[in-house]
Coordinates of C-alpha atoms and ligand atoms in Angstrom, one line a residue:
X1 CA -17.3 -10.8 22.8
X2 CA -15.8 -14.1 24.2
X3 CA -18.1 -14.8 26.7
X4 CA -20.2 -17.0 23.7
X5 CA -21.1 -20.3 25.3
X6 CA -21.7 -22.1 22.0
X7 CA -19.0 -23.8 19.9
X8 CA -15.5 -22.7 21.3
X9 CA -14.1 -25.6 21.0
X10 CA -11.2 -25.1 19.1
X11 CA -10.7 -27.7 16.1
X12 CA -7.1 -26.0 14.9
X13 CA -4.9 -24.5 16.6
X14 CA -1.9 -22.1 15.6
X15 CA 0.9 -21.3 17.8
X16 CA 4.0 -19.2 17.4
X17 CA 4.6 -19.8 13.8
X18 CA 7.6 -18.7 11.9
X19 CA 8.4 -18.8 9.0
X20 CA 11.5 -17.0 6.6
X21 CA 12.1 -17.8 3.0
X22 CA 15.4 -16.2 1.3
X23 CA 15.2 -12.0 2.3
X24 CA 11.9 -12.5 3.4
X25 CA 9.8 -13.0 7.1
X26 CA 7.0 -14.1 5.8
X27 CA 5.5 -15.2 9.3
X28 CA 6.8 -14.2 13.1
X29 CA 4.9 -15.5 16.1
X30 CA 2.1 -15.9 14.1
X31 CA -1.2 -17.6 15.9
X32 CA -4.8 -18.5 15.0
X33 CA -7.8 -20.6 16.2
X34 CA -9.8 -22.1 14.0
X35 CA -13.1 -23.3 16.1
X36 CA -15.3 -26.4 15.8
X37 CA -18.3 -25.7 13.5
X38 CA -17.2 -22.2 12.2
X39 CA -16.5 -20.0 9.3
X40 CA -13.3 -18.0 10.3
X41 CA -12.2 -15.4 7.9
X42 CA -8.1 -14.5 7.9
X43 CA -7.7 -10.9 5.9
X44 CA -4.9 -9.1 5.9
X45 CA -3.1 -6.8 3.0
X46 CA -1.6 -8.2 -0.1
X47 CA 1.6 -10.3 1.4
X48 CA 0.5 -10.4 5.0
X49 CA 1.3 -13.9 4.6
X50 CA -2.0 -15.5 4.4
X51 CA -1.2 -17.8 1.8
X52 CA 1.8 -18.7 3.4
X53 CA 0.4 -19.6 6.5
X54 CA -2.3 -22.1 4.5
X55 CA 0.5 -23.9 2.6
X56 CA 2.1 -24.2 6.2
X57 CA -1.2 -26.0 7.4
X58 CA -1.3 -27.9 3.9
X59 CA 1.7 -29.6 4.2
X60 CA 3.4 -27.5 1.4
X61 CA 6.1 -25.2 3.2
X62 CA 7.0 -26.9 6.5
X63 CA 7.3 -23.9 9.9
X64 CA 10.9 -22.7 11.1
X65 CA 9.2 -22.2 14.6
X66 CA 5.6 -23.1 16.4
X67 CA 3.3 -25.6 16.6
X68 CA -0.1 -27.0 15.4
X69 CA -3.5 -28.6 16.8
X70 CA -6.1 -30.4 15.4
X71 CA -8.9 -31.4 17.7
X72 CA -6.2 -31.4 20.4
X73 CA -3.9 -33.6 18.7
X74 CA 0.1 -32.3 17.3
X75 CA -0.8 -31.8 13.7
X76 CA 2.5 -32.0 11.6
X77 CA 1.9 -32.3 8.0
X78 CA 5.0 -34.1 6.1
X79 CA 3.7 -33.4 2.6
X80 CA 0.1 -32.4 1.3
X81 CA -0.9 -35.8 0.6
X82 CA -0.6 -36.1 4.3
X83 CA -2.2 -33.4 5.3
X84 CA -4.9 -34.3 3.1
X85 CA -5.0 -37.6 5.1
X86 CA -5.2 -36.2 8.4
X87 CA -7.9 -34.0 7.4
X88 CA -7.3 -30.7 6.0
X89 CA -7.7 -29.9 2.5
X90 CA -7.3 -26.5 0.6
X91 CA -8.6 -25.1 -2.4
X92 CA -5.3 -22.7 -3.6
X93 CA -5.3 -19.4 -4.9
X94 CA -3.7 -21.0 -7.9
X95 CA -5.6 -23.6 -9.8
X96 CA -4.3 -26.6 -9.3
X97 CA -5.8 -28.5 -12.1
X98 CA -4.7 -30.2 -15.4
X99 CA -6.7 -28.7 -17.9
X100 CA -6.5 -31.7 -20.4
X101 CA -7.9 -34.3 -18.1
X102 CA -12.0 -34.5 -17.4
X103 CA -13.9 -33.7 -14.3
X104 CA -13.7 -37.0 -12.6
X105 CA -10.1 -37.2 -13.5
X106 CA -8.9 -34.3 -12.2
X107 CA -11.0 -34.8 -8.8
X108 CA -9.3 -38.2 -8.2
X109 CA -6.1 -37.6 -9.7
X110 CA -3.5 -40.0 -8.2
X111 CA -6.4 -42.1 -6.7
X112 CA -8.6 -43.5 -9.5
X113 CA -10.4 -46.4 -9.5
X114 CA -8.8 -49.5 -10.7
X115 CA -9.9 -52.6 -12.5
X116 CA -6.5 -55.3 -11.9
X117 CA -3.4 -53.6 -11.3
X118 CA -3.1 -51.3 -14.2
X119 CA -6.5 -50.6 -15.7
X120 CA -8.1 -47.5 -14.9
X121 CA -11.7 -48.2 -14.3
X122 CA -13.2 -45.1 -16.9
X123 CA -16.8 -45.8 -15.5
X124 CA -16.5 -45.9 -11.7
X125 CA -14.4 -43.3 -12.0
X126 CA -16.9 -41.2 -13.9
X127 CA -19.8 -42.7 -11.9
X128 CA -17.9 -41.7 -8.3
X129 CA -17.6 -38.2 -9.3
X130 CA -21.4 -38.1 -10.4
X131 CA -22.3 -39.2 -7.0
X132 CA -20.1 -36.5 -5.6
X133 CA -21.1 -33.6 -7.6
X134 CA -24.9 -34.8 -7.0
X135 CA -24.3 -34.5 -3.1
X136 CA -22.8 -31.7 -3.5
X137 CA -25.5 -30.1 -5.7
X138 CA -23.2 -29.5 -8.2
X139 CA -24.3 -29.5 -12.2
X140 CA -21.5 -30.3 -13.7
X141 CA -20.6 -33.3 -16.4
X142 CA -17.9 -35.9 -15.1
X143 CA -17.1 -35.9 -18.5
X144 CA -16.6 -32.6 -19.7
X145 CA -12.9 -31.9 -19.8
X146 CA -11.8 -29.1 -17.2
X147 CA -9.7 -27.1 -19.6
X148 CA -12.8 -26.2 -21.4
X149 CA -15.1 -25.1 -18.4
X150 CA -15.5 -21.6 -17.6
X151 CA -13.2 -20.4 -14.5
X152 CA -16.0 -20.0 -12.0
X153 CA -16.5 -24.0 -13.2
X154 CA -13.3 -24.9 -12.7
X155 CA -13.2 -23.1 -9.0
X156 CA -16.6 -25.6 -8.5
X157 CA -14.1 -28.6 -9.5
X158 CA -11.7 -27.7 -7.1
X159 CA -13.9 -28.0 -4.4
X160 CA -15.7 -31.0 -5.5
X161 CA -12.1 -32.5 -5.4
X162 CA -10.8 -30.6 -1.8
X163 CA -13.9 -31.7 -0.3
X164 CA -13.7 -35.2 -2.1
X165 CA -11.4 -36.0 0.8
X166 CA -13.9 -35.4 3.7
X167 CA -12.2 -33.6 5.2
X168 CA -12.6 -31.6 9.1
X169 CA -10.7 -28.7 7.9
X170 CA -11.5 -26.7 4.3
X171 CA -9.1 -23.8 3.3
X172 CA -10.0 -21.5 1.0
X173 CA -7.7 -19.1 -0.1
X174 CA -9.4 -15.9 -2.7
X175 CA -12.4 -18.5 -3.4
X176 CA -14.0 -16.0 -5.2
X177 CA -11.6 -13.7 -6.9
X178 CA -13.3 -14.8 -10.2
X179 CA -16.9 -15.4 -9.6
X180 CA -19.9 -13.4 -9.9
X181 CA -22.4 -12.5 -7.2
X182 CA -24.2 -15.7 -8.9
X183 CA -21.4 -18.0 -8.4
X184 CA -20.8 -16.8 -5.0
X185 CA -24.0 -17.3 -3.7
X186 CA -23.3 -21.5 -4.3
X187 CA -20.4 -21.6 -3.3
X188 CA -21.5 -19.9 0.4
X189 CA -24.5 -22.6 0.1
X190 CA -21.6 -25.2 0.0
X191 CA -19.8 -23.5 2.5
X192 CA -22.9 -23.6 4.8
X193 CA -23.6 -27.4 4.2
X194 CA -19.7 -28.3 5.2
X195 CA -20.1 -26.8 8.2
X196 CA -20.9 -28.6 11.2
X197 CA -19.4 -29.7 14.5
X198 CA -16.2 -31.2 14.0
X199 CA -15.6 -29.2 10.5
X200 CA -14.5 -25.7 10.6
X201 CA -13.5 -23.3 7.0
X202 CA -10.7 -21.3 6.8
X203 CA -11.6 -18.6 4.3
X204 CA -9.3 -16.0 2.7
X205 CA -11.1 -12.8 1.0
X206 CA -10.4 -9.1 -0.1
X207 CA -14.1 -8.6 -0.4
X208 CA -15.2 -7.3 2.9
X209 CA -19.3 -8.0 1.7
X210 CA -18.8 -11.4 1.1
X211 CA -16.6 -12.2 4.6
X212 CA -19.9 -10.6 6.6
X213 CA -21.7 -12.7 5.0
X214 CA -20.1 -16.1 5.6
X215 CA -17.9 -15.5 8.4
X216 CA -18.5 -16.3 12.4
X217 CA -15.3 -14.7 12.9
X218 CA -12.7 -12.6 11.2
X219 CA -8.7 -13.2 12.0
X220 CA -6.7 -10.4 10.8
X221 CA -3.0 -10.7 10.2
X222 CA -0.7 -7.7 9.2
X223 CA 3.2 -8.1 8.0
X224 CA 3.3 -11.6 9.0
X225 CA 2.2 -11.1 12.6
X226 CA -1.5 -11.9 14.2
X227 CA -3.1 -8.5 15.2
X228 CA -6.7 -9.9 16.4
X229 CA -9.8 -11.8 16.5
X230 CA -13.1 -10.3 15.9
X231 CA -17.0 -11.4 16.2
X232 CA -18.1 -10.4 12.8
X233 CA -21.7 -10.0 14.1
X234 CA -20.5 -7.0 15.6
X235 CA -17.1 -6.0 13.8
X236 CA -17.5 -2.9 11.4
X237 CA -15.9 -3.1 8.0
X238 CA -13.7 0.1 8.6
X239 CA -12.5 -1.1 11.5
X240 CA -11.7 -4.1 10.0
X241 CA -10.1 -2.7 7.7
X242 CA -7.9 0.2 10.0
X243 CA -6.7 -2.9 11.8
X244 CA -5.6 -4.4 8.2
X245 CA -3.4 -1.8 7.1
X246 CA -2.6 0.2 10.4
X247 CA -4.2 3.4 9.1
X248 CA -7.5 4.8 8.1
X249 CA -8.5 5.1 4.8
X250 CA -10.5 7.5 2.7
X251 CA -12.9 5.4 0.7
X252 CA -15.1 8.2 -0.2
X253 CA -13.2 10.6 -2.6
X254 CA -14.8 10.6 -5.9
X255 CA -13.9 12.7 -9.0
X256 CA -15.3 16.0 -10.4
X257 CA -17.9 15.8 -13.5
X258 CA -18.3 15.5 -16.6
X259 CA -15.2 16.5 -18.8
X260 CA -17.3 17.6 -21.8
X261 CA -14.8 20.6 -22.9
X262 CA -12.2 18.3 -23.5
X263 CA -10.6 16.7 -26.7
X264 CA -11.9 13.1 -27.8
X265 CA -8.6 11.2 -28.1
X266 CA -10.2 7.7 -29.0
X267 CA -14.0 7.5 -30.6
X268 CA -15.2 3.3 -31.4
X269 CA -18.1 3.4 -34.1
X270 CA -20.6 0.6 -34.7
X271 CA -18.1 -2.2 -33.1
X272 CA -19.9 -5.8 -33.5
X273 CA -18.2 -9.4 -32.7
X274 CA -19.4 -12.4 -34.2
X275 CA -20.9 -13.6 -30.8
X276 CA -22.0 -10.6 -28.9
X277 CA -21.3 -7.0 -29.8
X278 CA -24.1 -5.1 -31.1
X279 CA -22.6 -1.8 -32.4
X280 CA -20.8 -0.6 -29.6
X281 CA -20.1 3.0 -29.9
X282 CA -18.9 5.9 -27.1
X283 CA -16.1 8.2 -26.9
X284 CA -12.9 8.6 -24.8
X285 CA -11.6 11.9 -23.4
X286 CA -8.2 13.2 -22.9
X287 CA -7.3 13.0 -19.1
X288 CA -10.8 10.9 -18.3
X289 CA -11.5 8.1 -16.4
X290 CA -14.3 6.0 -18.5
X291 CA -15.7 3.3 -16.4
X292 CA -17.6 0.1 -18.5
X293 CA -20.1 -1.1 -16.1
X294 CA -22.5 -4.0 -16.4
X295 CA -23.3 -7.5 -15.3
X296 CA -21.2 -10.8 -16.3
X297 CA -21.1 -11.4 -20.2
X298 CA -22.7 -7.9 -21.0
X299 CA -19.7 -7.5 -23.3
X300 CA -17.3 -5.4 -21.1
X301 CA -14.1 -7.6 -22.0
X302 CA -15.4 -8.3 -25.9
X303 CA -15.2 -4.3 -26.1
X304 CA -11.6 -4.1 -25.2
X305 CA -10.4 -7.2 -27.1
X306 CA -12.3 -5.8 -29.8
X307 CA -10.7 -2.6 -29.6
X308 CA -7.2 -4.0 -29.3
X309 CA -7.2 -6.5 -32.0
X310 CA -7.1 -9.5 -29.4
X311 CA -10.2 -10.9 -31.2
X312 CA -11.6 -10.0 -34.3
X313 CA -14.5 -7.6 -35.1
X314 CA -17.2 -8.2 -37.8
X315 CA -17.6 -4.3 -38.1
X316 CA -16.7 -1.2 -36.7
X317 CA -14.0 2.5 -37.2
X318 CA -12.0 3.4 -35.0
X319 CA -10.5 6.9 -34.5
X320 CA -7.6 8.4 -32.8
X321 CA -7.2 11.7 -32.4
X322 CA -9.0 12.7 -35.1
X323 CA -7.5 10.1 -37.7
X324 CA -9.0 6.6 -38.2
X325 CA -6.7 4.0 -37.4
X326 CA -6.8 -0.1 -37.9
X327 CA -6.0 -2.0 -35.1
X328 CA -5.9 -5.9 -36.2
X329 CA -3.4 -7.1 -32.7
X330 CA -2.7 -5.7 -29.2
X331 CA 0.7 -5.1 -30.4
X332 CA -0.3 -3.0 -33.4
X333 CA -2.7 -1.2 -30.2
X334 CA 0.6 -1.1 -28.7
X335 CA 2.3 1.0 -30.7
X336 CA -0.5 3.4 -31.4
X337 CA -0.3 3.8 -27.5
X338 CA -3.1 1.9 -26.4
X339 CA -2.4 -0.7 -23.6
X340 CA -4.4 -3.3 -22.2
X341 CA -4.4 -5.1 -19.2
X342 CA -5.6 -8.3 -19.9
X343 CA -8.2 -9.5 -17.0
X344 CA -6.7 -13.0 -17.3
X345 CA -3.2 -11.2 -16.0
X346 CA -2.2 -14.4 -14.1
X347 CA -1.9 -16.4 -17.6
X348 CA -0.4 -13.4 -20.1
X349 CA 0.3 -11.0 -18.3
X350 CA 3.2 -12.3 -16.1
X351 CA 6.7 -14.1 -16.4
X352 CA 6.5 -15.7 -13.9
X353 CA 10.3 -17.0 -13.7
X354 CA 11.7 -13.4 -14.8
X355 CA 12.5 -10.8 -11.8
X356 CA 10.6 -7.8 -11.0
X357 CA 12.6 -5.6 -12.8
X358 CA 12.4 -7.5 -16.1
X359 CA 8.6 -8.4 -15.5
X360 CA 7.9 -4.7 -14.9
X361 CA 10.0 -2.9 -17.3
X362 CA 11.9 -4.7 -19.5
X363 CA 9.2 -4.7 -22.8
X364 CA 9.0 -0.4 -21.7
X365 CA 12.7 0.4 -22.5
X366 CA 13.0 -2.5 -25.5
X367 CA 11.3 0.4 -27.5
X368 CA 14.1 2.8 -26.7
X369 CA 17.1 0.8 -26.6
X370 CA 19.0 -0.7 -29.8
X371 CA 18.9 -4.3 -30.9
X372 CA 17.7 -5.8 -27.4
X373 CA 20.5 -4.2 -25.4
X374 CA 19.5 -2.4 -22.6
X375 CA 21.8 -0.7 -19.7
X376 CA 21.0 -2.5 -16.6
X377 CA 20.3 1.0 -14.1
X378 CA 17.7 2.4 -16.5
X379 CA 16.1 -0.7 -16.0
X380 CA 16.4 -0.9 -12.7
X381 CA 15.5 2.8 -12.0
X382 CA 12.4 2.2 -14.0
X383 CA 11.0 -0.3 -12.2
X384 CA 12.5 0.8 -8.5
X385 CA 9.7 3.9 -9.1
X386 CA 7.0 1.9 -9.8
X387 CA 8.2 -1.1 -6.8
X388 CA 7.6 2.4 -4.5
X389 CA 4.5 4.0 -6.0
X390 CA 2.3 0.7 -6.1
X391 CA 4.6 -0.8 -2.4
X392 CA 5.0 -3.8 -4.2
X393 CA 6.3 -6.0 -1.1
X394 CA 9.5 -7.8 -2.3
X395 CA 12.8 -8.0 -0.9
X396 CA 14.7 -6.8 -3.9
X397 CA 14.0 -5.8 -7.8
X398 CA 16.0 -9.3 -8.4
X399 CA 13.3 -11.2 -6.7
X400 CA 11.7 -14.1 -9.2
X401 CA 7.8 -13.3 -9.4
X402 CA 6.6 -16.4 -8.7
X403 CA 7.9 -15.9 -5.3
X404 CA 5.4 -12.8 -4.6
X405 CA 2.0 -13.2 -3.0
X406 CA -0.9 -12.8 -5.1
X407 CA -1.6 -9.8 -5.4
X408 CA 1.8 -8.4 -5.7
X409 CA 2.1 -10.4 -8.6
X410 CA -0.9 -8.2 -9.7
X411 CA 0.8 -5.1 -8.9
X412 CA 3.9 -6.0 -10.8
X413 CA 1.6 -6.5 -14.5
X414 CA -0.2 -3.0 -13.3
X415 CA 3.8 -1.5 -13.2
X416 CA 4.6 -2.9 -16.3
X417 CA 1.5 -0.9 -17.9
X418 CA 2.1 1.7 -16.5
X419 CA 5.8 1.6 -17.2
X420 CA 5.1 1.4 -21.0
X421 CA 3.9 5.0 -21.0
X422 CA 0.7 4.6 -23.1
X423 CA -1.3 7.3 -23.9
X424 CA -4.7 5.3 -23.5
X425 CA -5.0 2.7 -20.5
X426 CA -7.6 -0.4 -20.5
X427 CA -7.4 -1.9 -17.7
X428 CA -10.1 -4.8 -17.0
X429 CA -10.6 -5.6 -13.9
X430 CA -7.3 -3.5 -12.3
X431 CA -8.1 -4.3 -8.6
X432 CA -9.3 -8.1 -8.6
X433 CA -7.6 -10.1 -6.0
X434 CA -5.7 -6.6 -4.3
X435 CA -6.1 -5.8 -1.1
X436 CA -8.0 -2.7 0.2
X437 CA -4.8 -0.3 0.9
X438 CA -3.2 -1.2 -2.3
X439 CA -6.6 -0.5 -4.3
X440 CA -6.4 2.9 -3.1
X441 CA -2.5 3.2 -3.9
X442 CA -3.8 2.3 -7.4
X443 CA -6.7 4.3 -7.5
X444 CA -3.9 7.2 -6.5
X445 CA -2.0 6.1 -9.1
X446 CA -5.0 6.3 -11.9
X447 CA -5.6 9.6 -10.6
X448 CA -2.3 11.2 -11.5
X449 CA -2.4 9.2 -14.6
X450 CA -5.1 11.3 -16.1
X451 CA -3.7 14.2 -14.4
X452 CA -0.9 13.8 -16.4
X453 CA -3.5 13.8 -19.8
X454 CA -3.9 10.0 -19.6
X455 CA -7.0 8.5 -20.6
X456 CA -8.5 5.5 -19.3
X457 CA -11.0 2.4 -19.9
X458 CA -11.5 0.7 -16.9
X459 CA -14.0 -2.0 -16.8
X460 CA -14.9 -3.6 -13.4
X461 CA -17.5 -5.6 -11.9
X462 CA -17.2 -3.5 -8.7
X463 CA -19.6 -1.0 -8.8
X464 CA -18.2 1.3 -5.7
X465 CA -15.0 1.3 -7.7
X466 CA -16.9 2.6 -10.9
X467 CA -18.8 4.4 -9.0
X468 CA -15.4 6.2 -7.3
X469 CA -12.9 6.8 -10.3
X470 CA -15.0 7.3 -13.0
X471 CA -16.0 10.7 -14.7
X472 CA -18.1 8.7 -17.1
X473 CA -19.7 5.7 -16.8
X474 CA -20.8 3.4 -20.1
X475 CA -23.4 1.0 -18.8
X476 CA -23.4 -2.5 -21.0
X477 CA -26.0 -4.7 -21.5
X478 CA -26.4 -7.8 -23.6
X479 CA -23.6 -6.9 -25.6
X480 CA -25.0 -3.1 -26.5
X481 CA -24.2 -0.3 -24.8
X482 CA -27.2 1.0 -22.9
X483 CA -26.5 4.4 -21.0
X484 CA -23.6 6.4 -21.0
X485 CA -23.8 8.3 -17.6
X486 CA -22.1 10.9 -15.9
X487 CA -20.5 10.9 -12.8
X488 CA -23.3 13.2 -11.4
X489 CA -26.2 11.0 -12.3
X490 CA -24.4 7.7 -11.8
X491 CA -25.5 5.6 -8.5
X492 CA -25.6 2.4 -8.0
X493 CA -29.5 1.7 -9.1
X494 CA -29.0 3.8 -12.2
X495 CA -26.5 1.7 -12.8
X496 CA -28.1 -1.3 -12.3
X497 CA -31.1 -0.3 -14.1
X498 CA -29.1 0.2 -17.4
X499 CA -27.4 -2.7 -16.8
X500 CA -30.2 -5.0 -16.5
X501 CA -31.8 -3.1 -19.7
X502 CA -32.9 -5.0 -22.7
X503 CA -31.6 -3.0 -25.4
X504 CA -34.3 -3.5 -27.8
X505 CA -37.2 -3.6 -24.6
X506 CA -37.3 0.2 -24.2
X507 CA -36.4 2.0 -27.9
X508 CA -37.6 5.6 -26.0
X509 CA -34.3 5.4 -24.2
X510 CA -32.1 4.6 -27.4
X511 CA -32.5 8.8 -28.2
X512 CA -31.0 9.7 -25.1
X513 CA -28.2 7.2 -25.2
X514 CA -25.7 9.7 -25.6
X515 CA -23.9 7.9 -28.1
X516 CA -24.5 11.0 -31.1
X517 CA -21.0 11.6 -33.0
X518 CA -19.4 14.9 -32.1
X519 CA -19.0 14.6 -28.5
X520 CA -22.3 15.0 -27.5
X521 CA -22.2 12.0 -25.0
X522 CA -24.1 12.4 -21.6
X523 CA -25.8 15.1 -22.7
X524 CA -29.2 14.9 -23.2
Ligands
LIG1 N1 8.3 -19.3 -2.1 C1 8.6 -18.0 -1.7 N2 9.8 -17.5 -1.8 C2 10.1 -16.3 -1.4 N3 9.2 -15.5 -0.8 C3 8.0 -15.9 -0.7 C4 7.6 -17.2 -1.1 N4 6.3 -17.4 -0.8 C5 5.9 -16.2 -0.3 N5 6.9 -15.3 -0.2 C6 6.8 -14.0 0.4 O1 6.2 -14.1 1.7 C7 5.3 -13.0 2.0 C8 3.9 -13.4 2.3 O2 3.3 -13.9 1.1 P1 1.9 -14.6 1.0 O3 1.8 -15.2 -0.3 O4 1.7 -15.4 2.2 O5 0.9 -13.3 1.1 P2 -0.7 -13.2 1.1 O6 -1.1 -12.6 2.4 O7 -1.2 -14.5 0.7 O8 -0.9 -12.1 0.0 P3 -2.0 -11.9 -1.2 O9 -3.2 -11.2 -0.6 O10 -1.3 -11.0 -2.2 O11 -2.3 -13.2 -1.8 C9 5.4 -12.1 0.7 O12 6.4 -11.1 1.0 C10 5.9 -13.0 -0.4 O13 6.7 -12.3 -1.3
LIG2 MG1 -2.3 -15.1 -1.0

């Protein structure tokens, strides 16, 4: 579908790129075209080398091999202050922000307004970035200091400042990994109001949704090499997809029933939080999957922290296997086998200057081993299993994990829980940020998990995923639980109708909420 007369005029241009770091070919012949006026999306599996090929374009990494356009001129960024400078600026999968400094300072960091040689000028500062965030629609205070913002708040401050620069070229790499549908929807009306002729976006995404929505086209890359360019009016998402990871994919498989015959390993009573919990209650089966459904600040994430001690609870018992325990911190959770993946992995989840092998299971065979000595080949046999069963793309266990691509570095704080052989699993948000293939590897992964007697929480906001791996699904709303719904009955609109549920709206629906002691849930 190249025969499109309008806009194909190509704004960057990507030829024959390579690129190596130590053990690893990140990018081989790789080549792209960015067009004037256009939203091109670039997907490819977790360590493709997307990300790589952006900090390329930004000036960050410089190319061992190939060339760059833009608008038909050699584009060779020395350093990302000079890419910025000849036009292209990128909003990172990482924040780049400095959490102590306000909006306005962060957005012209390096750059601020001065009165004289020295003196920052506070209020032309503060009144530059009001004009900004008012052109750009924003509602945000200049003021307000960016450590405190919320993250989807902080992703709005990043582009305020990228596109602070004016630039003709906008990279976006996992824009949305932490925003709701909400949050989305602003930043595609951004996206939509940059675009023009003579500007062109560069946008990176796992959500296949959201890149039909926005995109004109869709680039996909696969181990470092360009496979092809599509038309994404008429690309179909499993083709998409086949071309991503070289294979088809069964997205469809979804578990048996309702486990009702078998053993309640964990049962939460009357849990309430200062702020929003309501007396949660449900109960968790051996060798079940219990998905915690709901919209943004239902309460999914108070529940687990909650549970694990990571914030306190007003009120609430908690019982485990029969015996009522007291959980007051994740690490007494810990060792009453309860584990819990933080959804905030990135900041406590990872060392990020360890290895692989320590990252994944070095805190798994502390318990085992005397006084903090532990023989080097159990270590690295642990975590060589878990490197295969998730394919964790890194040249060697020994590899530092700030050196893996996103969502490898995902992967490896996944290992590590699962390395730590817990009897219950809370995951929160296990797939955010992974690549299709890999979400099935994990999804595997879960599978044999429970097969094994496992039991898992997993909370996530993507329904298809709930919708897929769980045998029970406990709907939230407002900070109460709403529904508890088995797999048979659970679609997406049920779903959505507990969800948006105000507990105390529709009292008729409180007697069948499933929640009766003595493992009665789901039954009504
Ligand atoms: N600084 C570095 N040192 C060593 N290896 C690196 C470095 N940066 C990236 N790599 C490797 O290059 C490959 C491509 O990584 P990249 O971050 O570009 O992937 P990606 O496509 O962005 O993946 P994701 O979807 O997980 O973000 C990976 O194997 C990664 O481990
Ligand atoms: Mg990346």
């Amino acid at each position: 579908m190249s025969g499109v007369a309008t806009m194909t005029e190509p704004l960057l241009e990507v030829e024959g790129v390579d690129k190596s770091f130590p053990g690893v070919r990140a990018l081989h012949d790789m080549r792209l075209e960015l067009r004037s006026g256009e939203v091109l999306a670039l997907v490819g599996e977790n360590g493709a080398g997307k990300s790589t090929l952006m900090k390329l374009l930004s000036g960050i990494h410089s190319a061992d091999a190939g060339h760059f356009r833009l608008g038909g001129e050699p584009y060779q960024p020395a350093s990302p202050r000079h890419a910025l400078e000849l036009g292209i600026s990128i909003i990172h999968q990482e924040f780049n922000l400095v959490p102590h400094l306000t909006v306005a300072q962060n957005i012209f960091i390096g750059r601020e307004p001065r009165r004289g040689r020295l003196l920052l000028d506070e209020r032309k500062l503060n009144a530059d970035a009001a004009e900004l965030l008012d052109r750009l629609h924003l509602r945000l205070d200049p003021r307000a200091v960016v450590g405190e913002l919320t993250v989807a708040n902080q992703q709005m401050v990043e582009i305020a400042k990228a596109l602070s620069y004016d630039p003709r070229v906008l990279i976006m790499d996992e824009p949305t990994a932490a925003l709701n549908d909400a949050e989305v929807a602003t930043l595609h009306e951004l996206i939509r109001r940059f675009v023009r002729p003579g500007t062109g976006v560069i946008y990176i995404s796992h959500r296949m949704e959201e890149i039909k929505r926005i995109a004109d086209r869709v680039t996909v890359i696969r181990d470092g090499e360009y496979i092809d360019t599509l038309d994404m009016a008429t690309a179909a998402t499993p083709d998409i997809i086949a071309l991503m990871v070289g294979r088809a994919i069964d997205t469809e498989a979804r578990p048996e029933g309702v486990r009702a015959d078998r053993e309640v390993v964990l049962r939460v009573e009357g849990l309430r939080t200062r702020d929003l919990l309501k007396d949660v209650s449900f109960d968790l089966r051996h060798g079940e999957i219990l998905g915690f459904a709901g919209l943004m600040g239902a309460g999914r994430t108070e529940v687990a922290r909650a549970l694990v001690g990571a914030d306190k609870a007003e009120a609430g018992a908690v019982t485990l296997h029969g015996e009522p325990v007291r959980i007051a911190t994740p690490a007494d959770a810990a060792k009453l086998g309860i584990g819990y993946l933080s959804e905030d992995r990135k900041r406590f989840g990872l060392l990020l200057d360890q290895d692989v092998k320590a990252n994944i299971a070095l805190s798994a065979l502390r318990q085992f081993t005397k006084a903090g000595f532990v023989r080097d080949c159990a270590l690295r046999a642990k975590a060589d299993r878990y490197v295969g069963a998730l394919r964790i793309k890194t040249p060697s266990l020994d590899q530092t994990a700030k050196n893996l691509s996103g969502g490898n570095q995902q992967k490896v704080v996944i290992a590590k829980w699962l390395a730590k052989d817990c009897d219950i699993l809370i995951f929160d948000e296990p797939t955010r940020g992974i690549d299709v293939g890999a979400k099935e590897e994990i999804y595997q992964l879960l599978r044999e998990l429970t097969g094994q007697g496992k039991s898992i929480i997993m909370i996530s906001s993507e329904l298809p995923e709930i919708l897929r791996m769980s045998h029970r699904v406990v709907v939230m709303s407002e900070g109460r639980v709403t529904r508890v719904l088995d797999a048979d009955e659970a679609t997406q609109e049920n779903i959505m109708h507990y969800a948006t549920l105000r507990p105390d709206e529709n009292p008729a629906d409180a007697a069948e909420l499933g929640l009766a002691p003595e493992g009665k849930a789901g039954q009504s």
